[in-house]
Short mmCIF file of C-alpha atoms in Angstrom, two decimals:
data_model
loop_
_atom_site.label_atom_id
_atom_site.label_comp_id
_atom_site.label_asym_id
_atom_site.label_seq_id
_atom_site.Cartn_x
_atom_site.Cartn_y
_atom_site.Cartn_z
CA MET A 121 -6.89 -0.01 29.52
CA THR A 122 -10.18 1.84 29.12
CA THR A 123 -8.98 4.80 27.03
CA HIS A 124 -10.88 4.80 23.75
CA VAL A 125 -8.50 4.79 20.77
CA THR A 126 -9.37 7.00 17.79
CA ILE A 127 -7.91 5.70 14.52
CA ILE A 128 -7.97 7.78 11.33
CA GLY A 129 -7.95 5.60 8.21
CA ALA A 130 -9.40 2.16 7.42
CA GLY A 131 -6.48 0.83 5.43
CA LEU A 132 -4.61 -2.30 6.37
CA GLY A 133 -2.59 -0.62 9.12
CA GLY A 134 -5.54 1.04 10.82
CA LEU A 135 -7.70 -2.07 10.62
CA THR A 136 -4.94 -4.32 11.94
CA LEU A 137 -4.54 -1.96 14.88
CA ALA A 138 -8.29 -1.97 15.53
CA ARG A 139 -8.33 -5.77 15.44
CA ALA A 140 -5.31 -6.05 17.77
CA LEU A 141 -7.01 -3.70 20.22
CA HIS A 142 -10.26 -5.70 20.01
CA VAL A 143 -8.37 -8.92 20.82
CA HIS A 144 -7.15 -7.24 24.01
CA GLY A 145 -10.50 -5.73 24.93
CA ILE A 146 -9.47 -2.15 24.17
CA PRO A 147 -12.22 -0.03 22.56
CA ALA A 148 -11.48 1.78 19.31
CA THR A 149 -13.25 3.65 16.55
CA VAL A 150 -11.90 3.95 13.00
CA TYR A 151 -12.88 7.02 10.96
CA GLU A 152 -12.59 6.58 7.19
CA ALA A 153 -13.07 9.18 4.45
CA GLU A 154 -14.50 6.70 1.92
CA PRO A 155 -18.31 6.43 2.09
CA SER A 156 -18.35 2.63 2.20
CA PRO A 157 -16.01 -0.38 2.05
CA THR A 158 -16.85 -0.82 -1.64
CA ALA A 159 -16.55 2.83 -2.65
CA ARG A 160 -13.50 2.16 -4.82
CA SER A 161 -11.36 -0.70 -6.03
CA GLN A 162 -8.89 -1.88 -3.41
CA GLY A 163 -6.23 -2.71 -5.96
CA GLY A 164 -4.49 -5.93 -6.83
CA MET A 165 -2.27 -8.52 -5.22
CA LEU A 166 -0.16 -8.33 -2.08
CA ASP A 167 2.52 -10.77 -0.99
CA ILE A 168 2.23 -11.11 2.78
CA HIS A 169 5.61 -11.98 4.27
CA ASP A 170 6.28 -14.50 7.01
CA TYR A 171 8.63 -12.06 8.79
CA ASN A 172 6.26 -9.10 9.16
CA GLY A 173 2.77 -9.16 7.64
CA GLN A 174 2.03 -12.70 8.77
CA LEU A 175 3.35 -11.90 12.25
CA ALA A 176 0.77 -9.12 12.42
CA LEU A 177 -2.03 -11.45 11.34
CA ARG A 178 -0.92 -14.02 13.88
CA ALA A 179 -1.03 -11.40 16.64
CA ALA A 180 -4.52 -10.47 15.43
CA GLY A 181 -5.64 -14.11 15.62
CA LEU A 182 -6.46 -14.26 11.91
CA MET A 183 -3.99 -16.74 10.40
CA ASP A 184 -6.61 -19.39 9.59
CA GLU A 185 -8.77 -16.81 7.83
CA PHE A 186 -5.71 -15.51 6.00
CA ARG A 187 -4.81 -18.97 4.70
CA GLY A 188 -8.33 -19.22 3.31
CA ILE A 189 -7.79 -16.30 0.91
CA VAL A 190 -4.29 -17.21 -0.32
CA LEU A 191 -4.14 -17.69 -4.09
CA GLU A 192 -2.15 -20.82 -4.79
CA GLY A 193 0.53 -20.68 -7.45
CA ARG A 194 0.83 -16.91 -7.54
CA GLN A 195 4.36 -16.82 -6.08
CA ALA A 196 5.64 -17.89 -9.50
CA VAL A 197 7.93 -15.23 -11.01
CA ARG A 198 9.11 -14.62 -14.57
CA GLY A 199 11.77 -12.18 -15.74
CA LEU A 200 11.91 -11.09 -19.39
CA ASP A 201 14.05 -8.71 -21.36
CA ARG A 202 12.43 -6.06 -23.54
CA GLU A 203 12.52 -8.43 -26.53
CA GLY A 204 10.43 -10.94 -24.59
CA ASN A 205 13.23 -13.44 -23.98
CA VAL A 206 12.76 -15.34 -20.72
CA LEU A 207 15.65 -14.70 -18.35
CA LEU A 208 14.09 -16.12 -15.19
CA ASP A 209 11.22 -18.56 -14.71
CA GLU A 210 10.62 -19.68 -11.13
CA PRO A 211 7.50 -21.76 -10.43
CA ASP A 212 5.60 -21.59 -7.18
CA ASP A 213 6.62 -24.79 -5.41
CA GLY A 214 4.62 -24.02 -2.29
CA THR A 215 7.64 -23.42 -0.07
CA GLY A 216 7.85 -19.64 -0.34
CA GLY A 217 7.15 -17.37 2.61
CA ARG A 218 5.33 -14.65 0.67
CA PRO A 219 1.89 -15.98 -0.32
CA GLU A 220 -0.25 -13.76 -2.52
CA VAL A 221 -3.72 -12.49 -1.68
CA GLN A 222 -6.08 -9.96 -3.18
CA ARG A 223 -5.76 -6.73 -1.23
CA GLY A 224 -9.52 -6.19 -1.20
CA GLU A 225 -10.10 -9.63 0.29
CA LEU A 226 -7.49 -9.04 2.99
CA ARG A 227 -9.09 -5.72 3.89
CA GLN A 228 -12.53 -7.35 4.06
CA LEU A 229 -11.13 -10.10 6.28
CA LEU A 230 -9.98 -7.43 8.74
CA LEU A 231 -13.28 -5.57 8.53
CA ASP A 232 -15.23 -8.75 9.23
CA SER A 233 -13.11 -9.38 12.33
CA LEU A 234 -14.24 -6.13 14.01
CA PRO A 235 -17.42 -5.47 15.99
CA ALA A 236 -20.21 -3.81 14.03
CA GLY A 237 -19.91 -0.04 14.05
CA THR A 238 -16.16 0.05 14.67
CA VAL A 239 -15.57 1.77 11.33
CA ARG A 240 -17.38 5.05 10.71
CA TRP A 241 -17.53 5.58 6.96
CA GLY A 242 -17.76 8.95 5.22
CA HIS A 243 -15.69 10.81 7.81
CA LYS A 244 -13.08 12.79 5.88
CA VAL A 245 -10.70 14.63 8.22
CA SER A 246 -10.13 18.31 7.51
CA GLY A 247 -7.88 19.08 10.45
CA VAL A 248 -6.51 18.13 13.85
CA ARG A 249 -5.65 20.43 16.76
CA ALA A 250 -4.14 19.90 20.18
CA LEU A 251 -6.37 20.54 23.20
CA GLY A 252 -3.65 20.12 25.80
CA GLU A 253 -2.79 17.34 28.27
CA GLY A 254 -2.45 14.81 25.45
CA ARG A 255 -5.94 15.36 24.04
CA HIS A 256 -6.69 16.23 20.41
CA GLU A 257 -9.73 17.34 18.47
CA VAL A 258 -10.37 15.94 15.01
CA THR A 259 -12.56 18.00 12.66
CA PHE A 260 -14.34 16.35 9.75
CA ALA A 261 -15.31 17.84 6.40
CA ASP A 262 -18.99 17.90 7.38
CA GLY A 263 -18.20 20.08 10.40
CA GLY A 264 -18.41 17.32 12.99
CA THR A 265 -15.71 16.85 15.60
CA VAL A 266 -14.42 14.23 18.00
CA ALA A 267 -12.07 14.72 20.95
CA THR A 268 -9.74 11.93 22.02
CA SER A 269 -6.99 11.11 24.49
CA LEU A 270 -5.32 8.72 22.04
CA LEU A 271 -5.18 9.55 18.33
CA VAL A 272 -3.56 7.33 15.70
CA GLY A 273 -3.00 8.52 12.14
CA ALA A 274 -3.32 5.56 9.79
CA ASP A 275 -4.37 7.82 6.94
CA GLY A 276 -1.63 7.24 4.43
CA ALA A 277 0.75 9.36 2.41
CA TRP A 278 -1.20 12.61 2.71
CA SER A 279 -2.04 12.17 6.38
CA ARG A 280 -4.06 14.88 8.12
CA VAL A 281 -2.73 13.69 11.47
CA ARG A 282 0.99 13.85 10.64
CA PRO A 283 1.26 17.70 10.89
CA VAL A 284 0.60 17.39 14.64
CA LEU A 285 3.88 15.48 14.90
CA SER A 286 6.00 16.48 11.92
CA GLY A 287 6.36 19.13 9.25
CA ALA A 288 7.54 16.57 6.69
CA ASN A 289 5.66 16.25 3.41
CA PRO A 290 5.92 13.56 0.72
CA VAL A 291 8.04 14.39 -2.31
CA TYR A 292 7.93 12.87 -5.77
CA ALA A 293 10.32 9.92 -6.02
CA GLY A 294 11.12 10.53 -9.70
CA THR A 295 9.16 7.56 -11.04
CA SER A 296 5.51 6.85 -11.79
CA PHE A 297 3.67 3.85 -13.02
CA VAL A 298 0.67 3.65 -15.30
CA GLU A 299 -1.84 0.99 -14.31
CA THR A 300 -3.95 -1.06 -16.72
CA TYR A 301 -6.02 -4.27 -16.60
CA LEU A 302 -6.65 -7.07 -19.08
CA PHE A 303 -9.69 -9.25 -18.35
CA ASP A 304 -10.22 -12.90 -19.35
CA ALA A 305 -6.68 -12.68 -20.64
CA ASP A 306 -6.08 -16.32 -21.60
CA THR A 307 -8.95 -16.13 -24.09
CA ARG A 308 -8.97 -12.49 -25.14
CA HIS A 309 -5.26 -11.60 -24.83
CA PRO A 310 -3.42 -14.92 -25.23
CA ALA A 311 0.02 -13.59 -26.22
CA ALA A 312 0.14 -11.20 -23.28
CA ALA A 313 -1.17 -13.90 -20.92
CA LYS A 314 1.52 -16.33 -22.07
CA ALA A 315 4.22 -13.73 -21.46
CA VAL A 316 3.01 -13.15 -17.90
CA GLY A 317 2.74 -16.80 -16.93
CA GLY A 318 1.06 -18.01 -13.76
CA GLY A 319 2.17 -15.40 -11.24
CA SER A 320 4.17 -12.18 -11.53
CA MET A 321 6.17 -11.04 -14.54
CA PHE A 322 8.83 -8.32 -14.78
CA ALA A 323 10.22 -7.07 -18.08
CA GLY A 324 12.92 -4.56 -18.95
CA ASP A 325 16.12 -3.55 -17.25
CA GLN A 326 17.37 -1.08 -14.67
CA GLY A 327 16.76 1.85 -16.99
CA THR A 328 13.84 4.25 -17.22
CA ARG A 329 11.28 1.82 -18.65
CA GLN A 330 9.86 -1.39 -17.21
CA ILE A 331 6.64 -3.37 -17.49
CA GLY A 332 5.25 -5.80 -14.98
CA ALA A 333 2.05 -7.71 -14.45
CA GLN A 334 0.37 -10.02 -11.97
CA ARG A 335 -2.15 -12.72 -12.62
CA GLU A 336 -5.17 -12.14 -10.40
CA LYS A 337 -8.40 -14.11 -10.04
CA GLY A 338 -10.53 -14.96 -13.05
CA GLY A 339 -7.80 -14.58 -15.65
CA THR A 340 -7.28 -10.88 -14.89
CA LEU A 341 -3.87 -9.38 -15.58
CA HIS A 342 -3.03 -6.32 -13.49
CA VAL A 343 -0.37 -4.36 -15.35
CA TYR A 344 2.13 -1.72 -14.23
CA ALA A 345 4.12 0.29 -16.78
CA MET A 346 6.93 2.08 -14.96
CA LEU A 347 8.48 5.25 -16.32
CA THR A 348 11.20 7.33 -14.68
CA GLU A 349 10.20 10.81 -15.81
CA PRO A 350 9.49 14.16 -14.13
CA LEU A 351 5.89 14.94 -13.26
CA ASP A 352 5.63 17.53 -16.01
CA TRP A 353 6.35 14.79 -18.58
CA PHE A 354 3.17 13.07 -17.47
CA GLY A 355 1.45 16.44 -17.33
CA GLY A 356 1.76 16.53 -21.10
CA ILE A 357 -0.45 13.43 -21.41
CA ASP A 358 -4.23 13.84 -21.43
CA PHE A 359 -5.35 10.97 -19.22
CA ALA A 360 -8.93 12.19 -19.65
CA ASP A 361 -8.61 10.82 -23.21
CA PRO A 362 -7.91 7.10 -22.62
CA THR A 363 -7.13 6.34 -26.27
CA ALA A 364 -4.62 9.16 -26.64
CA ALA A 365 -3.05 8.43 -23.25
CA THR A 366 -2.68 4.74 -24.05
CA GLU A 367 -1.06 5.50 -27.40
CA ARG A 368 1.41 7.90 -25.76
CA ILE A 369 2.43 5.37 -23.09
CA VAL A 370 2.84 2.63 -25.72
CA ARG A 371 5.15 4.94 -27.72
CA ALA A 372 7.35 5.22 -24.63
CA PHE A 373 8.00 1.48 -25.05
CA ASP A 374 8.78 1.64 -28.77
CA GLY A 375 10.84 -1.34 -29.88
CA TRP A 376 9.62 -3.66 -27.12
CA ALA A 377 8.17 -7.08 -27.92
CA PRO A 378 4.52 -6.85 -29.05
CA GLU A 379 3.35 -9.31 -26.39
CA LEU A 380 4.71 -6.90 -23.79
CA THR A 381 3.34 -3.67 -25.25
CA ALA A 382 0.00 -5.49 -25.63
CA LEU A 383 -0.24 -5.35 -21.85
CA ILE A 384 -0.75 -1.61 -22.33
CA SER A 385 -2.28 -1.27 -25.79
CA GLU A 386 -4.93 -3.98 -25.24
CA SER A 387 -6.02 -2.69 -21.84
CA ASP A 388 -9.68 -3.18 -20.98
CA THR A 389 -9.60 -0.15 -18.70
CA ALA A 390 -8.46 3.44 -19.05
CA PRO A 391 -4.81 3.93 -18.02
CA VAL A 392 -4.39 5.40 -14.55
CA LEU A 393 -1.34 7.43 -13.53
CA ARG A 394 0.18 6.53 -10.13
CA PRO A 395 3.08 8.83 -9.16
CA LEU A 396 5.34 7.48 -6.40
CA TYR A 397 6.10 9.63 -3.38
CA SER A 398 8.26 9.27 -0.27
CA LEU A 399 8.90 10.92 3.05
CA PRO A 400 12.44 11.99 4.00
CA VAL A 401 14.95 9.27 4.81
CA GLY A 402 14.80 8.39 8.50
CA HIS A 403 11.60 10.36 9.10
CA ARG A 404 10.76 10.50 12.81
CA TRP A 405 9.41 12.94 15.36
CA ASP A 406 9.75 13.91 18.99
CA ARG A 407 7.22 12.29 21.31
CA VAL A 408 3.97 14.30 21.36
CA PRO A 409 1.56 13.17 24.08
CA GLY A 410 -1.52 11.29 22.96
CA VAL A 411 -0.78 10.82 19.25
CA THR A 412 1.24 8.61 16.87
CA LEU A 413 1.24 7.29 13.29
CA VAL A 414 1.29 3.91 11.56
CA GLY A 415 2.02 2.82 7.99
CA ASP A 416 2.57 5.30 5.18
CA ALA A 417 1.56 8.19 7.41
CA ALA A 418 4.70 7.43 9.43
CA HIS A 419 7.19 6.12 6.89
CA LEU A 420 6.15 6.43 3.26
CA ILE A 421 9.13 4.98 1.40
CA PRO A 422 10.01 4.26 -2.21
CA PRO A 423 8.15 1.03 -2.95
CA ASN A 424 10.04 -2.12 -2.05
CA GLY A 425 7.19 -4.57 -1.57
CA GLU A 426 7.08 -3.97 2.19
CA GLY A 427 4.59 -1.12 2.59
CA ALA A 428 1.44 -3.08 3.40
CA ASN A 429 3.36 -5.58 5.50
CA LEU A 430 5.00 -2.81 7.54
CA ALA A 431 1.68 -1.03 8.05
CA MET A 432 0.10 -4.19 9.41
CA LEU A 433 3.05 -4.90 11.69
CA ASP A 434 2.90 -1.29 12.92
CA GLY A 435 -0.75 -1.78 13.81
CA ALA A 436 -0.11 -5.08 15.60
CA ASP A 437 2.89 -3.72 17.50
CA LEU A 438 1.02 -0.61 18.62
CA GLY A 439 -1.91 -2.72 19.79
CA GLU A 440 0.42 -5.01 21.73
CA ALA A 441 2.22 -2.02 23.31
CA LEU A 442 -1.05 -0.46 24.46
CA ALA A 443 -2.17 -3.78 25.93
CA ALA A 444 1.17 -4.24 27.69
CA HIS A 445 1.00 -0.82 29.38
CA PRO A 446 -2.57 -0.38 30.59
CA GLY A 447 -3.21 3.10 31.92
CA ASP A 448 0.14 4.42 30.65
CA ILE A 449 -0.40 5.70 27.12
CA GLU A 450 2.92 7.52 26.84
CA THR A 451 5.00 4.50 27.81
CA ALA A 452 3.08 2.44 25.25
CA LEU A 453 3.58 4.98 22.48
CA PHE A 454 7.27 5.33 23.30
CA ALA A 455 7.71 1.54 23.20
CA TYR A 456 5.92 1.31 19.84
CA GLU A 457 7.90 4.14 18.23
CA HIS A 458 11.13 2.66 19.59
CA LEU A 459 10.37 -0.42 17.46
CA MET A 460 8.89 1.32 14.45
CA PHE A 461 11.48 4.04 13.73
CA PRO A 462 14.53 1.78 13.20
CA ARG A 463 12.47 -0.85 11.38
CA SER A 464 11.20 1.61 8.77
CA ALA A 465 14.66 3.18 8.40
CA GLU A 466 16.15 -0.26 7.77
CA GLN A 467 13.64 -0.96 5.00
CA LEU A 468 14.58 2.29 3.29
CA ALA A 469 18.29 1.55 3.63
CA THR A 470 17.91 -1.84 1.95
CA ALA A 471 16.12 -0.46 -1.11
CA GLU A 472 18.45 -0.89 -4.11
CA ASP A 473 17.92 2.65 -5.35
CA PRO A 474 15.45 4.75 -3.37
CA ASP A 475 15.21 7.43 -6.04
CA HIS A 476 14.53 5.02 -8.90
CA PRO A 477 12.83 1.86 -7.62
CA THR A 478 12.64 -1.09 -9.96
CA LEU A 479 9.41 -2.73 -11.00
CA GLN A 480 10.31 -5.61 -8.74
CA ASP A 481 9.96 -3.05 -5.95
CA VAL A 482 6.50 -1.85 -6.92
CA ILE A 483 4.68 -4.77 -8.43
CA ASN A 484 2.97 -5.82 -5.21
CA ILE A 485 2.16 -2.30 -4.08
CA PHE A 486 -1.56 -1.59 -4.11
CA ALA A 487 -2.43 1.15 -6.61
CA ARG A 488 -3.53 3.28 -3.70
CA ASP A 489 -4.61 6.87 -3.95
CA GLU A 490 -1.34 8.74 -3.36
CA GLN A 491 -2.49 12.01 -4.88
CA PRO A 492 -2.58 15.04 -2.58
CA SER A 493 -6.11 15.58 -1.26
#
């Protein structure tokens, strides 16, 4: 196959696709809005599952490199009630199939596996239009354009490519989390660090308030305070004033154990609001020649710990389909979508409560930028 593949978005799904194409000798270019790979934090920990994410890495020929960035011991899980009583304490015995890695390191691993110049940074898409006969023109914010016979939207929740295929838009899922960090926690925040333990910690119940945290490298605790409230409730909080915002979020957990509220009140960073959005249940589209989607652009779902894994498997499957059908783009895209649609629908169906995900569902989700752009 000699058709050059144009990929919009250098997240995990887009980069896995680019790598899978490279393995098969298929040329691709990835256009990314961010100005550089270090333009912003890439978030926290991801558990990469042996039944999807690891399959994608294996197809990309990167399993050895992946094993080199796994953080040992981080599959340990603790469950606490709001008073701080330990209800569950499972150590990482090394037999689990969901090893933890830093998202930024996984992204860099994928970037390093691509030929120089594959990713074009600082290319924010402003629009896409059909040219006919399966070709599309992508327009960038700086006025530049590129025409392509094969366009893949890997550009996340607020995809600029999706409108070519679907009129669906993400809607607020009813829950948001507020993200904080504690650095050098064992020394500077010992009570909070003890509560978290050596891996992930979840506290609360199935109500409207939960707190969770993950132990990252260097004694860093990455904290998620989950609140099931309408967006206008958060609109009443001035997040431009970190002190006032922190105090307001702490008040929402009034009566909780101090070692748990310390995960918010002792934050070493300003609190960041992360609303959760989703696409309609069973989102799909009719086949449009020359274009498809991967990852959140295709199937943004209430967080259930599968998002990054599904995006990577999408990328690997699409790469394999294109390699298996050289010279027949439409057959390849049909084969890929035939796999992807039911798989994403199944993940949504297995979520315990799609409208009100638990913190267990979101703790491994990267604090990605899911604000409309």
